Short mmCIF file of C-alpha atoms and ligand atoms in Angstrom, two decimals:
data_model
loop_
_atom_site.label_atom_id
_atom_site.label_comp_id
_atom_site.label_asym_id
_atom_site.label_seq_id
_atom_site.Cartn_x
_atom_site.Cartn_y
_atom_site.Cartn_z
CA UNK A 1 -8.03 110.11 160.59
CA UNK A 2 -6.79 107.38 163.01
CA UNK A 3 -5.94 105.43 159.68
CA UNK A 4 -3.90 107.95 158.86
CA UNK A 5 -2.23 108.37 162.68
CA UNK A 6 -1.81 104.79 162.69
CA UNK A 7 0.18 104.72 159.35
CA UNK A 8 2.30 107.72 160.43
CA UNK A 9 3.09 106.03 163.82
CA UNK A 10 4.21 103.19 162.22
CA UNK A 11 6.30 104.80 159.63
CA UNK A 12 7.91 106.74 162.33
CA UNK A 13 8.62 103.78 164.30
CA UNK A 14 9.93 101.77 161.33
CA UNK A 15 12.09 105.06 160.69
CA UNK A 16 13.31 104.97 163.89
CA UNK A 17 14.13 101.22 164.23
CA UNK A 18 15.91 101.62 160.96
CA UNK A 19 18.43 104.58 162.26
CA UNK A 20 18.83 102.72 165.49
CA UNK A 21 19.88 99.56 163.51
CA UNK A 22 22.33 101.85 161.14
CA UNK A 23 23.74 103.45 164.35
CA UNK A 24 24.02 99.95 165.96
CA UNK A 25 26.41 98.79 163.48
CA UNK A 26 28.54 101.83 163.51
CA UNK A 27 31.45 100.83 165.46
CA UNK A 28 32.57 103.81 167.70
CA UNK A 29 36.12 104.35 168.66
CA UNK A 30 36.71 106.64 171.47
CA UNK A 31 40.38 107.98 171.47
CA UNK A 32 41.51 109.56 174.94
CA UNK A 33 44.67 110.82 175.86
CA UNK A 34 46.46 113.53 178.05
CA UNK A 35 48.50 116.02 175.96
CA UNK A 36 47.35 118.84 174.07
CA UNK A 37 46.24 118.97 170.11
CA UNK A 38 49.80 120.52 169.25
CA UNK A 39 51.71 117.12 170.03
CA UNK A 40 52.73 114.70 168.23
CA UNK A 41 50.68 112.35 169.90
CA UNK A 42 47.48 114.75 169.36
CA UNK A 43 48.49 115.33 165.79
CA UNK A 44 48.34 111.37 165.37
CA UNK A 45 45.03 111.16 166.87
CA UNK A 46 43.32 113.50 164.59
CA UNK A 47 45.26 112.03 161.48
CA UNK A 48 43.81 108.76 162.68
CA UNK A 49 40.44 110.21 162.96
CA UNK A 50 40.20 111.92 159.41
CA UNK A 51 41.73 108.45 158.01
CA UNK A 52 39.03 106.62 159.12
CA UNK A 53 35.99 108.45 158.41
CA UNK A 54 37.34 109.10 155.10
CA UNK A 55 37.55 105.43 154.13
CA UNK A 56 35.26 103.67 156.44
CA UNK A 57 32.50 106.23 156.51
CA UNK A 58 28.90 105.07 158.24
CA UNK A 59 30.81 101.81 159.38
CA UNK A 60 33.53 103.27 162.10
CA UNK A 61 33.31 106.53 164.04
CA UNK A 62 36.48 108.16 166.15
CA UNK A 63 36.07 110.41 168.92
CA UNK A 64 39.10 111.86 170.06
CA UNK A 65 39.33 113.25 173.65
CA UNK A 66 42.47 115.03 174.34
CA UNK A 67 43.77 116.76 177.49
CA UNK A 68 42.49 114.58 180.07
CA UNK A 69 38.90 115.49 179.05
CA UNK A 70 37.61 111.79 179.09
CA UNK A 71 39.98 109.97 181.87
CA UNK A 72 43.37 111.12 183.09
CA UNK A 73 46.34 108.71 182.47
CA UNK A 74 46.01 106.91 185.77
CA UNK A 75 42.00 105.76 184.77
CA UNK A 76 42.30 105.08 181.51
CA UNK A 77 43.38 101.17 181.21
CA UNK A 78 41.03 100.21 183.67
CA UNK A 79 38.17 102.27 182.03
CA UNK A 80 39.17 100.67 178.65
CA UNK A 81 38.86 97.20 180.65
CA UNK A 82 35.73 98.15 181.22
CA UNK A 83 34.70 99.10 177.55
CA UNK A 84 34.11 102.75 178.63
CA UNK A 85 37.26 103.72 176.09
CA UNK A 86 38.21 101.50 172.71
CA UNK A 87 42.32 103.49 172.27
CA UNK A 88 44.32 105.26 174.05
CA UNK A 89 48.44 105.97 174.01
CA UNK A 90 49.42 106.18 177.28
CA UNK A 91 53.40 107.01 177.77
CA UNK A 92 55.29 103.59 177.98
CA UNK A 93 56.05 104.63 181.70
CA UNK A 94 52.39 104.12 182.75
CA UNK A 95 51.91 100.31 182.12
CA UNK A 96 53.50 99.15 185.55
CA UNK A 97 50.17 97.50 186.81
CA UNK A 98 49.71 95.27 183.25
CA UNK A 99 53.65 94.17 182.68
CA UNK A 100 57.37 94.85 184.12
CA UNK A 101 58.65 94.51 181.17
CA UNK A 102 57.83 97.90 179.44
CA UNK A 103 59.89 99.22 182.25
CA UNK A 104 62.68 98.98 179.59
CA UNK A 105 61.84 102.35 177.99
CA UNK A 106 62.51 103.77 181.33
CA UNK A 107 65.85 103.32 182.06
CA UNK A 108 67.78 106.24 182.30
CA UNK A 109 70.72 106.59 179.62
CA UNK A 110 69.77 103.14 177.60
CA UNK A 111 68.74 105.02 174.18
CA UNK A 112 71.36 107.19 172.72
CA UNK A 113 69.06 108.81 170.22
CA UNK A 114 65.23 108.02 169.09
CA UNK A 115 66.81 106.34 166.06
CA UNK A 116 67.84 103.90 168.51
CA UNK A 117 64.46 103.74 170.23
CA UNK A 118 62.94 103.08 166.63
CA UNK A 119 65.05 100.28 166.19
CA UNK A 120 64.79 98.65 169.16
CA UNK A 121 60.53 99.34 168.94
CA UNK A 122 60.79 98.01 165.20
CA UNK A 123 62.92 95.15 165.97
CA UNK A 124 62.01 91.53 167.58
CA UNK A 125 61.91 92.20 171.14
CA UNK A 126 60.25 95.52 170.75
CA UNK A 127 57.56 93.64 168.52
CA UNK A 128 57.16 91.09 171.21
CA UNK A 129 56.24 93.69 173.93
CA UNK A 130 52.96 94.53 171.75
CA UNK A 131 52.13 91.57 172.95
CA UNK A 132 52.89 91.79 176.32
CA UNK A 133 49.46 92.56 178.18
CA UNK A 134 47.46 89.59 176.20
CA UNK A 135 46.68 88.17 179.43
CA UNK A 136 45.41 91.56 181.00
CA UNK A 137 43.17 91.74 178.01
CA UNK A 138 45.13 94.57 176.46
CA UNK A 139 46.33 94.50 172.91
CA UNK A 140 49.41 97.18 171.99
CA UNK A 141 48.80 98.34 168.42
CA UNK A 142 52.01 100.08 167.44
CA UNK A 143 54.64 102.47 169.22
CA UNK A 144 54.75 106.35 168.85
CA UNK A 145 57.19 108.83 169.38
CA UNK A 146 57.24 111.97 171.48
CA UNK A 147 61.29 112.47 172.22
CA UNK A 148 64.13 112.23 174.45
CA UNK A 149 63.07 113.86 178.04
CA UNK A 150 64.79 117.04 179.49
CA UNK A 151 64.72 118.12 182.84
CA UNK A 152 63.14 121.17 184.10
CA UNK A 153 63.19 123.07 187.84
CA UNK A 154 63.09 126.51 189.49
CA UNK A 155 67.14 126.43 189.67
CA UNK A 156 69.94 125.47 187.31
CA UNK A 157 71.01 122.18 187.08
CA UNK A 158 74.69 121.27 185.33
CA UNK A 159 75.56 118.55 187.91
CA UNK A 160 73.37 115.70 189.37
CA UNK A 161 74.11 116.87 192.60
CA UNK A 162 71.89 120.25 191.90
CA UNK A 163 69.05 117.84 192.28
CA UNK A 164 69.72 117.11 195.51
CA UNK A 165 66.83 117.12 197.89
CA UNK A 166 64.60 118.56 195.43
CA UNK A 167 60.84 117.34 194.55
CA UNK A 168 60.50 116.12 190.92
CA UNK A 169 57.09 114.96 189.67
CA UNK A 170 57.17 111.84 187.33
CA UNK A 171 55.01 109.40 185.85
CA UNK A 172 53.81 106.67 188.00
CA UNK A 173 56.69 104.20 187.41
CA UNK A 174 59.03 102.83 189.88
CA UNK A 175 62.11 103.23 187.41
CA UNK A 176 61.59 107.05 187.03
CA UNK A 177 61.35 106.58 190.74
CA UNK A 178 64.57 105.12 191.38
CA UNK A 179 65.97 107.30 188.75
CA UNK A 180 65.37 110.73 191.01
CA UNK A 181 66.50 108.79 194.12
CA UNK A 182 69.96 107.96 192.71
CA UNK A 183 70.57 111.51 192.54
CA UNK A 184 69.18 112.01 195.99
CA UNK A 185 66.03 113.76 194.49
CA UNK A 186 62.54 113.44 196.14
CA UNK A 187 60.22 111.81 193.22
CA UNK A 188 56.36 112.72 193.37
CA UNK A 189 54.04 110.52 191.78
CA UNK A 190 51.47 112.73 189.98
CA UNK A 191 49.24 112.57 186.91
CA UNK A 192 50.17 114.56 183.73
CA UNK A 193 46.81 117.04 184.17
CA UNK A 194 48.21 118.22 187.74
CA UNK A 195 51.73 119.29 186.57
CA UNK A 196 51.29 122.78 185.55
CA UNK A 197 49.72 123.53 188.75
CA UNK A 198 52.54 121.72 191.03
CA UNK A 199 54.93 123.46 189.32
CA UNK A 200 52.94 126.83 189.42
CA UNK A 201 52.25 126.80 193.27
CA UNK A 202 56.23 125.17 194.09
CA UNK A 203 54.33 121.80 195.13
CA UNK A 204 57.31 120.19 193.45
CA UNK A 205 60.40 122.12 192.09
CA UNK A 206 60.50 120.28 189.03
CA UNK A 207 59.82 117.74 186.30
CA UNK A 208 61.30 115.77 183.63
CA UNK A 209 59.47 115.88 179.72
CA UNK A 210 60.18 116.37 176.24
CA UNK A 211 60.37 119.84 174.44
CA UNK A 212 56.76 119.23 172.94
CA UNK A 213 55.10 118.37 176.40
CA UNK A 214 56.94 121.24 178.44
CA UNK A 215 56.11 123.90 175.63
CA UNK A 216 52.49 122.81 175.01
CA UNK A 217 51.53 122.22 178.57
CA UNK A 218 53.26 125.66 179.49
CA UNK A 219 55.64 124.02 181.83
CA UNK A 220 58.38 126.66 180.80
CA UNK A 221 56.55 129.52 181.56
CA UNK A 222 56.76 128.45 185.34
CA UNK A 223 60.19 126.94 185.29
CA UNK A 224 63.28 129.13 185.18
CA UNK A 225 65.62 126.46 183.95
CA UNK A 226 65.65 123.63 181.62
CA UNK A 227 68.76 121.28 181.51
CA UNK A 228 69.06 119.78 177.86
CA UNK A 229 69.59 116.28 179.51
CA UNK A 230 68.53 113.46 176.73
CA UNK A 231 68.56 111.17 179.82
CA UNK A 232 65.69 109.21 178.79
CA UNK A 233 62.53 108.34 176.51
CA UNK A 234 59.12 109.45 176.18
CA UNK A 235 57.29 107.44 173.60
CA UNK A 236 53.75 106.16 173.66
CA UNK A 237 52.04 102.46 173.10
CA UNK A 238 48.83 102.64 171.23
CA UNK A 239 46.86 100.09 172.90
CA UNK A 240 43.32 98.81 172.32
CA UNK A 241 41.15 95.80 174.74
CA UNK A 242 41.84 92.01 172.78
CA UNK A 243 38.04 91.76 173.43
CA UNK A 244 36.92 95.31 171.47
CA UNK A 245 39.73 94.32 169.04
CA UNK A 246 38.29 90.88 168.15
CA UNK A 247 34.78 92.11 168.17
CA UNK A 248 35.47 94.35 164.95
CA UNK A 249 34.79 92.39 161.93
CA UNK A 250 37.83 90.97 160.17
CA UNK A 251 37.77 93.37 157.34
CA UNK A 252 37.14 96.62 158.84
CA UNK A 253 39.81 95.69 161.81
CA UNK A 254 42.38 95.52 159.05
CA UNK A 255 41.04 99.08 157.60
CA UNK A 256 41.38 100.31 161.07
CA UNK A 257 44.84 98.74 161.52
CA UNK A 258 46.13 100.32 158.46
CA UNK A 259 44.50 103.94 159.22
CA UNK A 260 46.52 103.38 162.48
CA UNK A 261 49.34 102.48 161.09
CA UNK A 262 49.54 105.48 158.94
CA UNK A 263 48.54 108.07 161.45
CA UNK A 264 51.46 106.47 163.83
CA UNK A 265 54.12 106.92 160.72
CA UNK A 266 52.70 110.48 160.50
CA UNK A 267 52.78 111.16 164.28
CA UNK A 268 56.48 110.03 164.22
CA UNK A 269 57.67 111.89 161.19
CA UNK A 270 56.45 115.23 162.76
CA UNK A 271 57.98 114.23 166.62
CA UNK A 272 61.36 115.09 165.62
CA UNK A 273 60.67 118.52 163.67
CA UNK A 274 58.28 119.27 166.94
CA UNK A 275 60.89 118.69 169.39
CA UNK A 276 63.31 121.50 167.22
CA UNK A 277 60.52 123.59 167.22
CA UNK A 278 59.16 123.41 170.30
CA UNK A 279 62.82 124.01 172.15
CA UNK A 280 63.05 127.26 169.44
CA UNK A 281 59.96 128.61 170.80
CA UNK A 282 61.01 128.37 174.40
CA UNK A 283 64.41 129.48 174.00
CA UNK A 284 62.43 132.53 172.06
CA UNK A 285 60.13 133.24 174.48
CA UNK A 286 63.12 133.76 177.13
CA UNK A 287 60.77 132.48 180.12
CA UNK A 288 63.29 129.85 180.61
CA UNK A 289 67.28 129.62 180.40
CA UNK A 290 68.74 126.26 178.78
CA UNK A 291 71.64 124.28 180.21
CA UNK A 292 73.70 122.25 177.48
CA UNK A 293 76.07 119.69 179.14
CA UNK A 294 79.46 119.07 178.36
CA UNK A 295 80.67 115.61 177.67
CA UNK A 296 82.26 115.60 180.54
CA UNK A 297 79.40 116.66 182.86
CA UNK A 298 76.71 114.37 180.96
CA UNK A 299 78.92 111.40 181.87
CA UNK A 300 78.44 112.14 185.94
CA UNK A 301 74.71 112.21 185.27
CA UNK A 302 75.11 108.65 183.43
CA UNK A 303 77.58 107.36 186.12
CA UNK A 304 74.61 108.53 188.73
CA UNK A 305 71.79 107.36 187.19
CA UNK A 306 73.12 104.04 185.29
CA UNK A 307 72.96 101.87 188.78
CA UNK A 308 69.04 101.81 188.67
CA UNK A 309 69.36 99.26 185.25
CA UNK A 310 70.95 96.57 187.64
CA UNK A 311 67.55 96.95 190.11
CA UNK A 312 65.33 96.38 187.09
CA UNK A 313 67.15 93.72 185.06
CA UNK A 314 65.09 90.58 186.75
CA UNK A 315 61.78 92.50 186.20
CA UNK A 316 62.53 93.62 182.75
CA UNK A 317 64.32 90.49 181.52
CA UNK A 318 68.30 90.72 180.28
CA UNK A 319 67.73 89.72 176.54
CA UNK A 320 65.63 92.75 176.34
CA UNK A 321 67.61 95.01 177.85
CA UNK A 322 70.55 93.67 175.53
CA UNK A 323 68.74 94.20 172.57
CA UNK A 324 67.92 97.55 173.33
CA UNK A 325 71.57 98.43 174.23
CA UNK A 326 72.12 96.61 170.93
CA UNK A 327 70.03 98.88 169.03
CA UNK A 328 72.44 102.14 170.10
C1 LMR B 1 53.42 112.82 181.25
O1 LMR B 1 52.77 112.28 181.98
O2 LMR B 1 54.51 113.66 181.48
C2 LMR B 1 53.27 112.28 179.88
O3 LMR B 1 53.38 110.85 179.55
C3 LMR B 1 52.30 112.79 179.29
C4 LMR B 1 52.13 112.28 177.83
O4 LMR B 1 51.19 111.20 177.65
O5 LMR B 1 52.87 112.72 176.79
#
């Protein structure tokens, strides 16, 4: 009897050790983000998960945490440096602690459209920026699109002076703060997870975001007015920690990167379509009225906000600014 017991115990221990060593070999990638699943970033994350799990089953597992479930955008990069999360795609406006160069993407009216954004990102300067946080232990793996930003508010906005004295939620970016100061508005830096409540309770008057975020987070339900300003871009940097990335065996890393590139292409291909569809959904809802700007009106916004560039030229670098302008 005791022989059988011993045998069972030994077999159990052996099986347990076997499963531990198998699971120890499986690389876990936690992908944390703050937006809804029905957005370009949410869709890209799911695509990445399914590609990796199809091609690297048993070797790599991807767990996606949307809607700030795991980390809000002010915490995720610190958590990444500590190894608590392996992949994230924060907005390019959220890296100021790690590099000043990415502030290029926040300059108002620097890109005419998403084609220019894409051209700059894929060009020499854009690709160099992927490595701009190397010394801080972060590695950019690629750019992901969302789209051009629009302004939403509880009152109509046709001219820059309509923003005067109004509070606008912004991401934690000095450039975005300067952009709102330039039109005499009051910028309020808050995490994305708090925006809906801030708008609903009227703690702030407005915010800036893409059609996709305004729709998927229901901001349009609590903001009576949206101005189609296309004044800036909201894109993402897919980022990991250098130490995690280098710890993946070369052959697996190559496959993970290929899956990521494919998922990014997929995300980018649906971003433009989402912007169109979500704008239409907002129009159809009749909850928010949309103001389109004439060329002359738009020129007034450009004139008011463009002086911000000068202030950040030194931090960003003239070469980078010139390359961005040339992409138009
Ligand atoms: C925001 O904070 O407004 C956006 O960056 C959220 C996001 O990741 O799209």
